[in-house]
Amino acid sequence: MTRNQILAVGSVALDSVETPFGKEEEALGGSATYFGASARFFYPVSLVAVVGEDFPKKHLDLMKKLGVCCDGIKVEKGKSFRWQGFYDYDLNSARTLKTHLNVFASFKPALSVKDRESRFVFLANIDPDIQTSVLRQVRAPSLTACDTMNYWIKNKRKSLVSLLNKIELFLCNDSEARELSGEYNLVKAARWVLSKGPKLFVIKKGEHGVICFSKSFVFLAPAYLLEKVFDPTGAGDSFAGGFIGYLARASRINEAVVRRAVIYGSVLASYNVESFSLNRVARLTPADIEKRYREFKAITRF
Amino acid sequence: MTRNQILAVGSVALDSVETPFGKEEEALGGSATYFGASARFFYPVSLVAVVGEDFPKKHLDLMKKLGVCCDGIKVEKGKSFRWQGFYDYDLNSARTLKTHLNVFASFKPALSVKDRESRFVFLANIDPDIQTSVLRQVRAPSLTACDTMNYWIKNKRKSLVSLLNKIELFLCNDSEARELSGEYNLVKAARWVLSKGPKLFVIKKGEHGVICFSKSFVFLAPAYLLEKVFDPTGAGDSFAGGFIGYLARASRINEAVVRRAVIYGSVLASYNVESFSLNRVARLTPADIEKRYREFKAITRF
């Protein structure tokens, strides 16, 4: 029987990040982590990922405390996935200093009987072949979404385009949209993506906000204006968490729901970048979320 | 007696522009030109500028046909101001190939008796000392605005900062806001600018829209999504024309009026970039403007 949860498959990692405002070593990170910490405000989330034996227990304890199901996080022999990145004052793009895939290199998720029944699926940025294999294991999802990155666009293009035909919702950033479609203009890039299968296409533009395309409407949302952006790591996955979480909670998905979902995604992303790792989002309350949602109304209404 | 017109001082020029979509030689351009062609939809405009004897009569005839008062455009011995620029696919920033100031180099505007009575003043991007001298000649303006560029921020910083204390409304782009304030973060940059005098500060971010700051509110407007941007030249001045034109037409300026004015500015800028020179804006109708204003509502509401 279909299970009311969002299955999120992606990375659970140890991030070392330096920004002009500070640095953090081996903090809790990863696409599935950021997604789950945001989506849990709206809907039950179950993560599927892999970590090494060295993965700090406190990190998994935190995720569980936040209400995120971690039964699908496998602990394997070896070291955890580590990412080291650096941001300059232009916080929109990370410079990757080191990527050690470690146990993540042989990640081949086999879903539990429960997870196969998930009603919603988010395939965070991993190899599109793995994304496809996970999707195949879910019996009857009512909404499926995926993200990607330039590496897969370049090296697994065919698999990725084939995956687009199997999902309803595709998210990526503006440069990825351009690279994937071969179109510099984002309207043309969106038309290309929508022709490949997805019903909704969300282009994440970092500090410049989000554009959500469907065949019947376009919605533009700005990013929240922050005086202090501490660390943009995870902003895109936090957005996806708020966005898909809100869609999952809605009894029916229509245009008005999608627009509000984009704003909830933007709210979560804006809180996430206020601190390193999950420091801010872990302390967030539903009241904080509603407050910023109203602020989005105030800064955009005319 | 105060005259119901916007006095706009700036350049009237011959632009040679190349973009990935075409090129145009010695077309009608200049900051005052673009401003006037947009503002005229909302309020009477009088231009103050200088051209050379070689300036094609058809260009001035067009401006007059559009209802823009050109009595303050002086024809001087010598050649007209010429600008040659190039845009790559990233249409957000122009590469200047040639700037020949010609008669513009000795531009020292002396206002007519009529223009001294202007109710509204827009000082387009010229030497802040000239902007200041023009402002001094206007007897009792009820709203004054200015734009600038990185060249003046670097070379006439003191004059520019002193001018900020004399005007109500300041416009510039994001990189200029950063350079002028010394703050990378735009919220901080805005606080700096507002502390220098202006009541309103508009940061133009090209394809990423506009942020309007006052001491009591912030308004974020996206740029209209276009499938074809032909030539971004004049987008900022077209924005200023729609924005200040709408403010001038309003009987009273309050927050709601300012927000709508930002959208009207964005509407005019979006039409302007659809073609070279004034080709699109010269053919524009009030119905076109209202249509796109409603589209801005549709793409931003939630």
Coordinates of C-alpha atoms in Angstrom, one line a residue:
Chain A
M1 CA 0.0 0.0 0.0
T2 CA 1.2 3.5 -0.9
R3 CA 3.0 5.1 2.0
N4 CA 2.6 8.8 2.8
Q5 CA 6.2 9.8 2.7
I6 CA 8.8 11.5 0.5
L7 CA 11.6 9.2 -0.3
A8 CA 14.8 11.2 -0.9
V9 CA 17.9 9.6 -2.3
G10 CA 21.2 11.4 -2.4
S11 CA 24.3 12.1 -0.3
V12 CA 24.8 12.3 3.4
A13 CA 28.2 13.8 3.7
L14 CA 30.9 15.6 5.7
D15 CA 31.4 19.1 4.4
S16 CA 34.3 21.4 5.0
V17 CA 33.4 24.8 3.8
E18 CA 35.1 28.2 3.8
T19 CA 33.3 31.4 3.1
P20 CA 34.4 35.1 3.6
F21 CA 32.6 34.9 6.9
G22 CA 34.1 31.8 8.5
K23 CA 34.9 28.2 8.1
E24 CA 33.6 24.8 9.3
E25 CA 35.3 21.4 9.2
E26 CA 33.6 18.1 8.6
A27 CA 30.1 19.4 9.3
L28 CA 26.9 17.5 8.5
G29 CA 26.1 18.0 4.8
G30 CA 24.9 16.3 1.7
S31 CA 22.0 16.8 -0.7
A32 CA 19.7 14.3 1.1
T33 CA 20.5 15.8 4.4
Y34 CA 19.6 19.4 3.4
F35 CA 16.5 18.1 1.6
G36 CA 15.2 16.2 4.5
A37 CA 15.9 18.9 7.1
S38 CA 13.6 21.2 5.1
A39 CA 11.0 18.8 3.8
R40 CA 10.3 17.4 7.3
F41 CA 8.3 20.6 8.1
F42 CA 5.7 19.7 5.6
Y43 CA 5.6 15.9 5.2
P44 CA 7.3 12.7 6.5
V45 CA 10.7 12.1 4.8
S46 CA 12.7 8.9 4.5
L47 CA 16.3 9.2 3.4
V48 CA 18.2 6.7 1.4
A49 CA 22.0 7.2 1.4
V50 CA 25.3 5.6 2.4
V51 CA 27.9 6.7 5.0
G52 CA 31.1 5.2 6.2
E53 CA 31.9 3.7 9.6
D54 CA 33.6 7.0 10.5
F55 CA 30.3 9.0 10.2
P56 CA 29.7 10.7 13.6
K57 CA 26.7 9.2 15.4
K58 CA 25.6 12.7 16.5
H59 CA 24.8 13.7 13.0
L60 CA 22.4 10.8 12.5
D61 CA 21.0 11.5 15.9
L62 CA 20.3 15.0 14.9
M63 CA 18.5 14.0 11.7
K64 CA 16.4 11.5 13.7
K65 CA 15.6 14.2 16.3
L66 CA 14.4 16.4 13.5
G67 CA 11.9 13.6 12.6
V68 CA 13.7 12.4 9.4
C69 CA 13.6 8.7 9.0
C70 CA 17.2 7.4 8.6
D71 CA 16.4 3.7 8.3
G72 CA 17.5 3.8 4.7
I73 CA 21.0 5.2 5.5
K74 CA 23.4 2.3 5.2
V75 CA 26.6 2.3 7.1
E76 CA 29.4 0.7 5.0
K77 CA 32.9 -0.2 5.6
G78 CA 35.2 2.6 4.7
K79 CA 35.1 6.4 4.9
S80 CA 32.2 8.8 4.4
F81 CA 31.8 11.0 1.4
R82 CA 33.7 14.3 2.0
W83 CA 33.4 17.5 0.2
Q84 CA 35.6 20.6 0.6
G85 CA 34.5 23.9 -0.9
F86 CA 35.2 27.5 -0.9
Y87 CA 33.0 30.5 -1.7
D88 CA 34.2 34.0 -2.5
Y89 CA 32.2 37.2 -1.9
D90 CA 30.1 36.2 -4.9
L91 CA 28.4 33.5 -3.0
N92 CA 26.5 32.3 -6.0
S93 CA 29.1 29.7 -7.1
A94 CA 31.1 27.2 -5.0
R95 CA 34.7 26.3 -5.9
T96 CA 35.2 22.6 -5.1
L97 CA 38.6 22.0 -3.5
K98 CA 38.3 18.3 -2.8
T99 CA 35.7 15.6 -3.4
H100 CA 36.3 12.2 -1.8
L101 CA 33.5 9.9 -2.8
N102 CA 34.7 7.1 -0.6
V103 CA 31.8 4.7 0.2
F104 CA 29.6 6.9 -2.0
A105 CA 31.5 5.7 -5.1
S106 CA 29.9 2.3 -5.0
F107 CA 26.4 3.5 -3.8
K108 CA 23.8 1.1 -5.2
P109 CA 20.6 1.8 -3.3
A110 CA 18.3 -1.2 -2.7
L111 CA 15.0 0.1 -1.3
S112 CA 13.3 -1.5 1.7
V113 CA 9.8 -2.9 1.2
K114 CA 8.5 0.2 3.0
D115 CA 10.4 2.7 0.8
R116 CA 9.2 1.1 -2.4
E117 CA 5.7 2.2 -1.5
S118 CA 6.6 5.9 -1.2
R119 CA 4.1 8.3 -2.6
F120 CA 6.6 11.0 -3.4
V121 CA 10.2 10.6 -4.6
F122 CA 13.1 13.1 -4.8
L123 CA 16.2 12.0 -6.6
A124 CA 18.9 14.4 -5.5
N125 CA 21.9 15.1 -7.6
I126 CA 23.6 11.7 -8.2
D127 CA 24.4 9.6 -11.2
P128 CA 21.3 9.5 -13.4
D129 CA 21.7 5.7 -13.8
I130 CA 21.3 5.4 -10.0
Q131 CA 18.5 7.8 -10.0
T132 CA 16.7 5.7 -12.6
S133 CA 17.4 2.5 -10.7
V134 CA 15.8 4.0 -7.6
L135 CA 12.8 5.2 -9.5
R136 CA 12.3 1.7 -10.9
Q137 CA 12.1 0.3 -7.4
V138 CA 9.2 2.6 -6.3
R139 CA 5.9 0.9 -7.1
A140 CA 3.4 3.7 -7.7
P141 CA 4.7 7.2 -6.9
S142 CA 2.3 10.0 -7.5
L143 CA 5.0 12.7 -7.9
T144 CA 8.6 12.2 -8.8
A145 CA 11.3 14.9 -8.9
C146 CA 15.0 15.0 -9.7
D147 CA 18.0 17.4 -9.6
T148 CA 21.3 17.1 -11.4
M149 CA 24.6 18.8 -12.0
N150 CA 27.0 19.8 -14.8
Y151 CA 29.1 16.7 -14.3
W152 CA 26.2 14.3 -15.2
I153 CA 25.0 16.6 -18.0
K154 CA 28.5 16.2 -19.6
N155 CA 29.2 12.6 -18.8
K156 CA 25.8 10.9 -18.6
R157 CA 23.7 13.0 -20.9
K158 CA 21.7 10.2 -22.5
S159 CA 20.8 8.6 -19.1
L160 CA 19.7 12.0 -17.8
V161 CA 17.5 12.9 -20.8
S162 CA 16.0 9.5 -20.6
L163 CA 15.3 10.0 -16.9
L164 CA 13.6 13.3 -17.6
N165 CA 10.9 11.4 -19.5
K166 CA 10.1 9.4 -16.3
I167 CA 9.7 12.2 -13.8
E168 CA 7.2 15.0 -13.3
L169 CA 9.4 17.7 -11.8
F170 CA 13.0 18.7 -12.7
L171 CA 15.1 21.2 -10.8
C172 CA 18.6 22.5 -11.7
N173 CA 20.4 25.8 -11.7
D174 CA 20.6 28.3 -14.6
S175 CA 24.0 27.3 -15.9
E176 CA 23.0 23.6 -15.8
A177 CA 19.7 24.5 -17.7
R178 CA 21.8 26.2 -20.4
E179 CA 24.3 23.4 -20.7
L180 CA 21.7 20.7 -20.8
S181 CA 19.4 22.3 -23.4
G182 CA 22.1 24.0 -25.4
E183 CA 20.1 27.2 -25.2
Y184 CA 21.4 30.3 -23.6
N185 CA 18.0 31.9 -23.2
L186 CA 16.2 30.4 -20.2
V187 CA 12.7 30.5 -21.9
K188 CA 14.1 28.4 -24.7
A189 CA 15.9 26.2 -22.3
A190 CA 12.7 25.6 -20.4
R191 CA 10.8 24.8 -23.5
W192 CA 13.4 22.2 -24.3
V193 CA 13.2 20.6 -20.9
L194 CA 9.4 20.5 -20.9
S195 CA 9.5 18.8 -24.3
K196 CA 11.5 16.0 -22.7
G197 CA 8.8 15.0 -20.2
P198 CA 8.7 17.0 -17.0
K199 CA 5.4 18.8 -16.2
L200 CA 7.3 21.3 -14.1
F201 CA 10.8 22.8 -14.4
V202 CA 12.3 24.9 -11.7
I203 CA 15.5 26.9 -12.5
K204 CA 17.3 27.9 -9.4
K205 CA 19.2 31.2 -9.8
G206 CA 20.7 31.5 -6.3
E207 CA 20.6 35.1 -5.0
H208 CA 18.5 36.0 -8.1
G209 CA 15.6 33.7 -7.2
V210 CA 13.8 31.0 -9.0
I211 CA 11.8 30.6 -12.2
C212 CA 9.2 27.9 -12.3
F213 CA 8.0 26.8 -15.8
S214 CA 5.1 24.6 -16.8
K215 CA 3.4 24.3 -20.1
S216 CA 0.6 26.6 -19.0
F217 CA 2.3 29.2 -16.7
V218 CA 5.5 30.8 -15.6
F219 CA 6.2 32.0 -12.0
L220 CA 9.1 34.2 -11.0
A221 CA 10.1 34.4 -7.3
P222 CA 13.0 36.5 -6.0
A223 CA 15.4 35.2 -3.4
Y224 CA 14.9 36.6 0.1
L225 CA 17.2 39.6 0.6
L226 CA 19.6 38.8 3.4
E227 CA 22.1 41.0 5.0
K228 CA 24.3 38.1 6.0
V229 CA 24.6 35.0 3.8
F230 CA 27.0 32.8 5.7
D231 CA 27.1 29.7 3.6
P232 CA 25.1 28.9 0.4
T233 CA 25.9 25.2 0.6
G234 CA 22.7 23.2 0.5
A235 CA 20.5 26.1 -0.6
G236 CA 19.3 24.2 -3.7
D237 CA 18.4 21.1 -1.7
S238 CA 16.8 23.1 1.0
F239 CA 14.7 24.8 -1.7
A240 CA 13.7 21.4 -3.1
G241 CA 12.8 20.2 0.4
G242 CA 10.4 23.1 1.1
F243 CA 9.1 23.0 -2.4
I244 CA 8.4 19.3 -2.7
G245 CA 7.4 19.1 1.0
Y246 CA 4.7 21.7 0.4
L247 CA 3.5 20.0 -2.8
A248 CA 3.3 16.6 -0.9
R249 CA 1.2 18.2 1.9
A250 CA -1.3 19.6 -0.6
S251 CA -4.3 17.4 -1.2
R252 CA -4.3 18.4 -4.8
I253 CA -1.5 20.1 -6.9
N254 CA -2.6 23.0 -9.0
E255 CA -1.0 26.2 -10.2
A256 CA -1.7 28.2 -7.0
V257 CA -0.3 25.4 -4.9
V258 CA 2.9 25.2 -7.1
R259 CA 3.4 29.0 -6.7
R260 CA 3.1 28.8 -3.0
A261 CA 5.4 25.8 -2.9
V262 CA 8.1 27.8 -4.8
I263 CA 7.9 30.5 -2.1
Y264 CA 8.1 27.9 0.8
G265 CA 11.1 26.4 -1.0
S266 CA 12.6 29.9 -1.1
V267 CA 11.9 30.5 2.5
L268 CA 13.7 27.3 3.6
A269 CA 16.7 28.1 1.3
S270 CA 16.9 31.6 2.8
Y271 CA 17.1 30.3 6.3
N272 CA 19.5 27.6 5.3
V273 CA 22.1 30.0 4.0
E274 CA 22.1 32.0 7.3
S275 CA 24.5 29.6 8.9
F276 CA 26.8 26.7 8.2
S277 CA 25.5 23.1 7.9
L278 CA 22.0 22.7 9.4
N279 CA 22.7 25.1 12.3
R280 CA 19.8 27.4 11.4
V281 CA 17.3 25.0 9.9
A282 CA 17.6 22.6 12.8
R283 CA 16.4 25.3 15.1
L284 CA 13.7 26.6 12.8
T285 CA 10.1 26.6 13.9
P286 CA 6.9 26.5 11.7
A287 CA 6.3 30.1 13.0
D288 CA 9.6 31.2 11.6
I289 CA 8.6 29.7 8.2
E290 CA 5.2 31.5 8.2
K291 CA 6.8 34.8 9.2
R292 CA 9.2 34.7 6.3
Y293 CA 6.5 33.6 3.9
R294 CA 4.6 36.7 4.8
E295 CA 7.7 38.8 4.3
F296 CA 8.0 37.3 0.8
K297 CA 4.5 38.6 0.2
A298 CA 5.5 42.0 1.5
I299 CA 8.6 42.4 -0.6
T300 CA 6.9 41.3 -3.9
R301 CA 3.3 42.6 -3.8
F302 CA 2.3 45.5 -6.0
Chain B
M1 CA 5.4 79.1 -12.0
T2 CA 6.2 75.4 -11.7
R3 CA 5.8 73.6 -14.9
N4 CA 4.3 70.1 -15.1
Q5 CA 7.1 68.4 -16.9
I6 CA 10.1 66.1 -16.3
L7 CA 13.3 67.7 -17.2
A8 CA 15.8 65.1 -18.4
V9 CA 19.4 66.0 -18.9
G10 CA 21.8 63.5 -20.4
S11 CA 23.1 62.3 -23.7
V12 CA 21.5 62.2 -27.2
A13 CA 23.9 60.1 -29.2
L14 CA 24.6 57.9 -32.2
D15 CA 25.1 54.3 -31.1
S16 CA 26.7 51.5 -33.0
V17 CA 25.8 48.2 -31.3
E18 CA 26.5 44.6 -32.1
T19 CA 24.8 41.7 -30.2
P20 CA 24.7 38.0 -31.1
F21 CA 21.5 38.8 -32.9
G22 CA 22.5 41.6 -35.2
K23 CA 24.1 44.9 -35.5
E24 CA 23.1 48.5 -36.0
E25 CA 25.2 51.5 -37.1
E26 CA 24.8 55.0 -35.9
A27 CA 21.3 54.5 -34.5
L28 CA 19.5 57.0 -32.3
G29 CA 20.7 56.4 -28.7
G30 CA 21.7 58.2 -25.5
S31 CA 20.5 58.2 -22.0
A32 CA 18.2 61.2 -22.4
T33 CA 16.7 59.7 -25.6
Y34 CA 15.8 56.4 -24.0
F35 CA 14.5 58.1 -20.9
G36 CA 12.3 60.5 -22.8
A37 CA 10.9 57.8 -25.2
S38 CA 9.6 55.9 -22.2
A39 CA 8.6 58.7 -19.8
R40 CA 6.5 60.4 -22.4
F41 CA 3.8 57.7 -22.0
F42 CA 3.1 59.0 -18.5
Y43 CA 4.1 62.7 -18.3
P44 CA 5.4 65.6 -20.5
V45 CA 9.2 65.4 -20.9
S46 CA 11.7 68.1 -21.9
L47 CA 15.2 66.9 -22.9
V48 CA 18.4 68.9 -22.3
A49 CA 21.3 67.7 -24.3
V50 CA 23.8 68.6 -27.0
V51 CA 24.3 67.1 -30.5
G52 CA 26.7 68.0 -33.3
E53 CA 25.9 69.5 -36.7
D54 CA 26.0 66.0 -38.2
F55 CA 23.1 64.7 -36.1
P56 CA 20.5 63.3 -38.5
K57 CA 17.4 65.5 -38.5
K58 CA 15.2 62.4 -38.7
H59 CA 16.2 61.4 -35.2
L60 CA 15.1 64.7 -33.7
D61 CA 12.0 64.5 -35.8
L62 CA 11.2 61.1 -34.4
M63 CA 11.6 62.4 -30.8
K64 CA 9.3 65.3 -31.5
K65 CA 6.8 63.0 -33.1
L66 CA 6.8 60.9 -30.0
G67 CA 5.8 64.1 -28.1
V68 CA 9.1 64.7 -26.4
C69 CA 10.1 68.4 -26.2
C70 CA 13.5 68.8 -27.9
D71 CA 13.8 72.6 -27.4
G72 CA 16.6 72.1 -25.0
I73 CA 18.7 70.0 -27.4
K74 CA 21.4 72.3 -28.6
V75 CA 23.1 71.8 -31.9
E76 CA 26.8 72.7 -31.7
K77 CA 29.6 72.9 -34.2
G78 CA 31.4 69.6 -34.4
K79 CA 30.4 66.0 -34.3
S80 CA 27.8 64.2 -32.2
F81 CA 28.5 61.9 -29.3
R82 CA 29.2 58.4 -30.6
W83 CA 29.2 55.2 -28.7
Q84 CA 30.2 51.8 -30.0
G85 CA 29.4 48.7 -28.0
F86 CA 29.3 45.0 -28.1
Y87 CA 27.2 42.4 -26.1
D88 CA 28.0 38.7 -25.9
Y89 CA 25.3 36.1 -25.1
D90 CA 25.4 37.3 -21.5
L91 CA 23.5 40.4 -22.4
N92 CA 23.8 41.8 -18.9
S93 CA 27.0 43.7 -19.6
A94 CA 28.2 45.9 -22.5
R95 CA 31.7 45.9 -23.7
T96 CA 32.5 49.5 -24.9
L97 CA 34.6 49.5 -28.0
K98 CA 34.7 53.2 -28.7
T99 CA 33.5 56.4 -27.0
H100 CA 33.8 59.6 -28.9
L101 CA 32.4 62.4 -26.7
N102 CA 32.9 65.0 -29.4
V103 CA 30.5 68.0 -28.7
F104 CA 29.4 66.2 -25.5
A105 CA 32.9 66.8 -24.0
S106 CA 32.2 70.5 -23.4
F107 CA 28.5 70.0 -22.5
K108 CA 27.6 72.8 -20.0
P109 CA 23.8 73.0 -20.0
A110 CA 22.2 76.3 -19.4
L111 CA 18.5 75.8 -18.8
S112 CA 15.8 77.9 -20.5
V113 CA 13.5 80.0 -18.4
K114 CA 10.8 77.3 -18.9
D115 CA 13.0 74.4 -18.0
R116 CA 14.0 76.0 -14.8
E117 CA 10.5 75.7 -13.6
S118 CA 10.3 71.9 -14.1
R119 CA 8.4 70.0 -11.4
F120 CA 10.5 66.8 -11.9
V121 CA 14.1 66.3 -12.8
F122 CA 16.0 63.3 -14.0
L123 CA 19.8 63.7 -14.2
A124 CA 20.9 60.8 -16.4
N125 CA 24.4 59.4 -16.2
I126 CA 26.8 62.4 -16.8
D127 CA 29.5 64.1 -14.8
P128 CA 28.1 64.7 -11.3
D129 CA 29.4 68.2 -11.4
I130 CA 27.2 68.9 -14.5
Q131 CA 24.3 67.1 -12.8
T132 CA 24.7 69.3 -9.8
S133 CA 24.9 72.5 -11.9
V134 CA 21.7 71.5 -13.7
L135 CA 20.0 70.8 -10.4
R136 CA 20.9 74.3 -9.1
Q137 CA 19.2 75.9 -12.0
V138 CA 15.9 74.3 -11.3
R139 CA 13.9 76.6 -9.0
A140 CA 11.6 74.4 -7.0
P141 CA 11.5 70.7 -8.2
S142 CA 9.2 68.4 -6.2
L143 CA 11.1 65.2 -7.1
T144 CA 14.7 64.9 -8.3
A145 CA 16.5 61.7 -9.4
C146 CA 19.9 60.8 -10.8
D147 CA 21.8 57.9 -12.2
T148 CA 25.5 57.4 -12.5
M149 CA 28.2 55.0 -13.7
N150 CA 31.4 53.4 -12.4
Y151 CA 33.6 56.0 -14.2
W152 CA 32.1 58.8 -12.0
I153 CA 32.2 56.7 -8.9
K154 CA 35.9 56.3 -9.4
N155 CA 36.8 59.7 -10.7
K156 CA 34.3 62.1 -9.2
R157 CA 33.3 60.3 -6.0
K158 CA 33.1 63.4 -3.8
S159 CA 30.9 65.3 -6.2
L160 CA 28.6 62.3 -6.6
V161 CA 28.2 61.7 -2.9
S162 CA 27.5 65.4 -2.4
L163 CA 24.9 65.2 -5.1
L164 CA 23.2 62.3 -3.4
N165 CA 22.4 64.6 -0.5
K166 CA 20.4 66.9 -2.9
I167 CA 18.2 64.3 -4.6
E168 CA 15.3 62.1 -3.6
L169 CA 15.8 59.2 -5.9
F170 CA 19.0 57.4 -6.9
L171 CA 19.3 54.7 -9.5
C172 CA 22.3 52.6 -10.4
N173 CA 23.1 49.0 -11.2
D174 CA 24.3 46.3 -8.8
S175 CA 28.0 46.6 -9.5
E176 CA 27.9 50.4 -9.2
A177 CA 26.0 50.1 -5.9
R178 CA 28.8 47.8 -4.6
E179 CA 31.6 50.0 -5.9
L180 CA 30.1 53.2 -4.5
S181 CA 29.2 51.9 -1.1
G182 CA 32.2 49.6 -0.6
E183 CA 29.7 46.9 0.5
Y184 CA 29.3 43.7 -1.5
N185 CA 26.0 42.9 0.2
L186 CA 23.2 44.9 -1.5
V187 CA 21.2 45.4 1.7
K188 CA 24.3 47.0 3.3
A189 CA 25.0 49.0 0.1
A190 CA 21.4 50.3 0.2
R191 CA 21.7 51.3 3.8
W192 CA 24.9 53.2 2.9
V193 CA 23.2 55.0 0.0
L194 CA 20.1 55.9 2.0
S195 CA 22.3 57.4 4.7
K196 CA 23.7 59.8 2.2
G197 CA 20.4 61.5 1.4
P198 CA 18.1 59.7 -1.1
K199 CA 14.6 58.7 0.0
L200 CA 14.5 55.9 -2.6
F201 CA 17.3 53.8 -4.0
V202 CA 16.7 51.6 -7.0
I203 CA 19.3 48.9 -7.9
K204 CA 19.0 47.7 -11.5
K205 CA 20.1 44.1 -11.9
G206 CA 19.4 43.7 -15.7
E207 CA 17.9 40.3 -16.4
H208 CA 17.6 39.7 -12.6
G209 CA 15.2 42.6 -12.1
V210 CA 15.2 45.5 -9.7
I211 CA 15.4 46.1 -6.0
C212 CA 13.8 49.3 -4.6
F213 CA 14.9 50.4 -1.2
S214 CA 13.4 53.0 1.1
K215 CA 13.9 53.5 4.8
S216 CA 10.6 51.8 5.5
F217 CA 10.2 49.1 2.8
V218 CA 11.9 47.0 0.2
F219 CA 10.4 45.9 -3.1
L220 CA 11.8 43.2 -5.4
A221 CA 10.6 43.0 -9.0
P222 CA 11.8 40.4 -11.5
A223 CA 12.7 41.4 -15.0
Y224 CA 10.2 40.3 -17.6
L225 CA 11.2 36.9 -19.1
L226 CA 11.9 37.4 -22.8
E227 CA 12.6 34.8 -25.3
K228 CA 14.5 37.3 -27.5
V229 CA 16.6 40.1 -26.1
F230 CA 17.9 41.9 -29.0
D231 CA 19.8 44.8 -27.5
P232 CA 20.0 45.7 -23.8
T233 CA 21.3 49.3 -24.6
G234 CA 19.1 51.8 -22.9
A235 CA 17.3 49.3 -20.6
G236 CA 18.3 51.3 -17.5
D237 CA 17.2 54.6 -18.9
S238 CA 14.0 53.1 -20.3
F239 CA 13.3 51.8 -16.8
A240 CA 14.0 55.2 -15.3
G241 CA 11.6 56.7 -17.8
G242 CA 8.7 54.4 -17.0
F243 CA 9.5 54.6 -13.2
I244 CA 9.8 58.4 -12.9
G245 CA 7.1 59.0 -15.5
Y246 CA 4.7 57.0 -13.4
L247 CA 5.7 58.7 -10.2
A248 CA 5.3 62.1 -11.9
R249 CA 1.8 61.2 -13.0
A250 CA 0.7 60.1 -9.6
S251 CA -1.0 62.9 -7.6
R252 CA 0.7 61.7 -4.4
I253 CA 3.7 59.4 -4.1
N254 CA 3.3 56.6 -1.5
E255 CA 4.6 53.1 -1.1
A256 CA 2.0 51.5 -3.3
V257 CA 2.6 54.1 -6.1
V258 CA 6.4 53.4 -5.9
R259 CA 5.9 49.7 -6.2
R260 CA 3.7 50.1 -9.3
A261 CA 6.1 52.6 -10.7
V262 CA 8.9 50.0 -10.5
I263 CA 6.8 47.6 -12.5
Y264 CA 6.0 50.2 -15.1
G265 CA 9.7 50.9 -15.4
S266 CA 10.3 47.2 -15.8
V267 CA 7.6 47.0 -18.5
L268 CA 9.3 49.8 -20.5
A269 CA 12.7 48.3 -20.1
S270 CA 11.4 44.9 -21.3
Y271 CA 10.0 46.4 -24.4
N272 CA 13.1 48.5 -25.1
V273 CA 15.4 45.5 -25.2
E274 CA 13.2 43.7 -27.8
S275 CA 14.9 45.7 -30.6
F276 CA 17.7 48.0 -31.4
S277 CA 17.5 51.7 -30.7
L278 CA 13.9 53.0 -30.2
N279 CA 12.5 50.7 -32.8
R280 CA 10.1 48.9 -30.4
V281 CA 9.4 51.7 -27.9
A282 CA 8.6 54.2 -30.7
R283 CA 5.8 51.9 -31.9
L284 CA 4.5 51.1 -28.4
T285 CA 0.9 51.8 -27.4
P286 CA -0.5 52.5 -23.9
A287 CA -2.5 49.2 -24.4
D288 CA 0.8 47.3 -24.9
I289 CA 2.1 48.8 -21.6
E290 CA -1.0 47.8 -19.7
K291 CA -0.9 44.3 -21.2
R292 CA 2.6 43.7 -20.0
Y293 CA 1.8 45.2 -16.6
R294 CA -0.9 42.6 -16.2
E295 CA 1.6 39.9 -17.3
F296 CA 4.0 41.1 -14.5
K297 CA 1.1 40.5 -12.1
A298 CA 0.5 37.0 -13.6
I299 CA 4.1 35.9 -13.4
T300 CA 4.7 37.1 -9.8
R301 CA 1.4 36.6 -7.9
F302 CA 1.2 33.8 -5.3

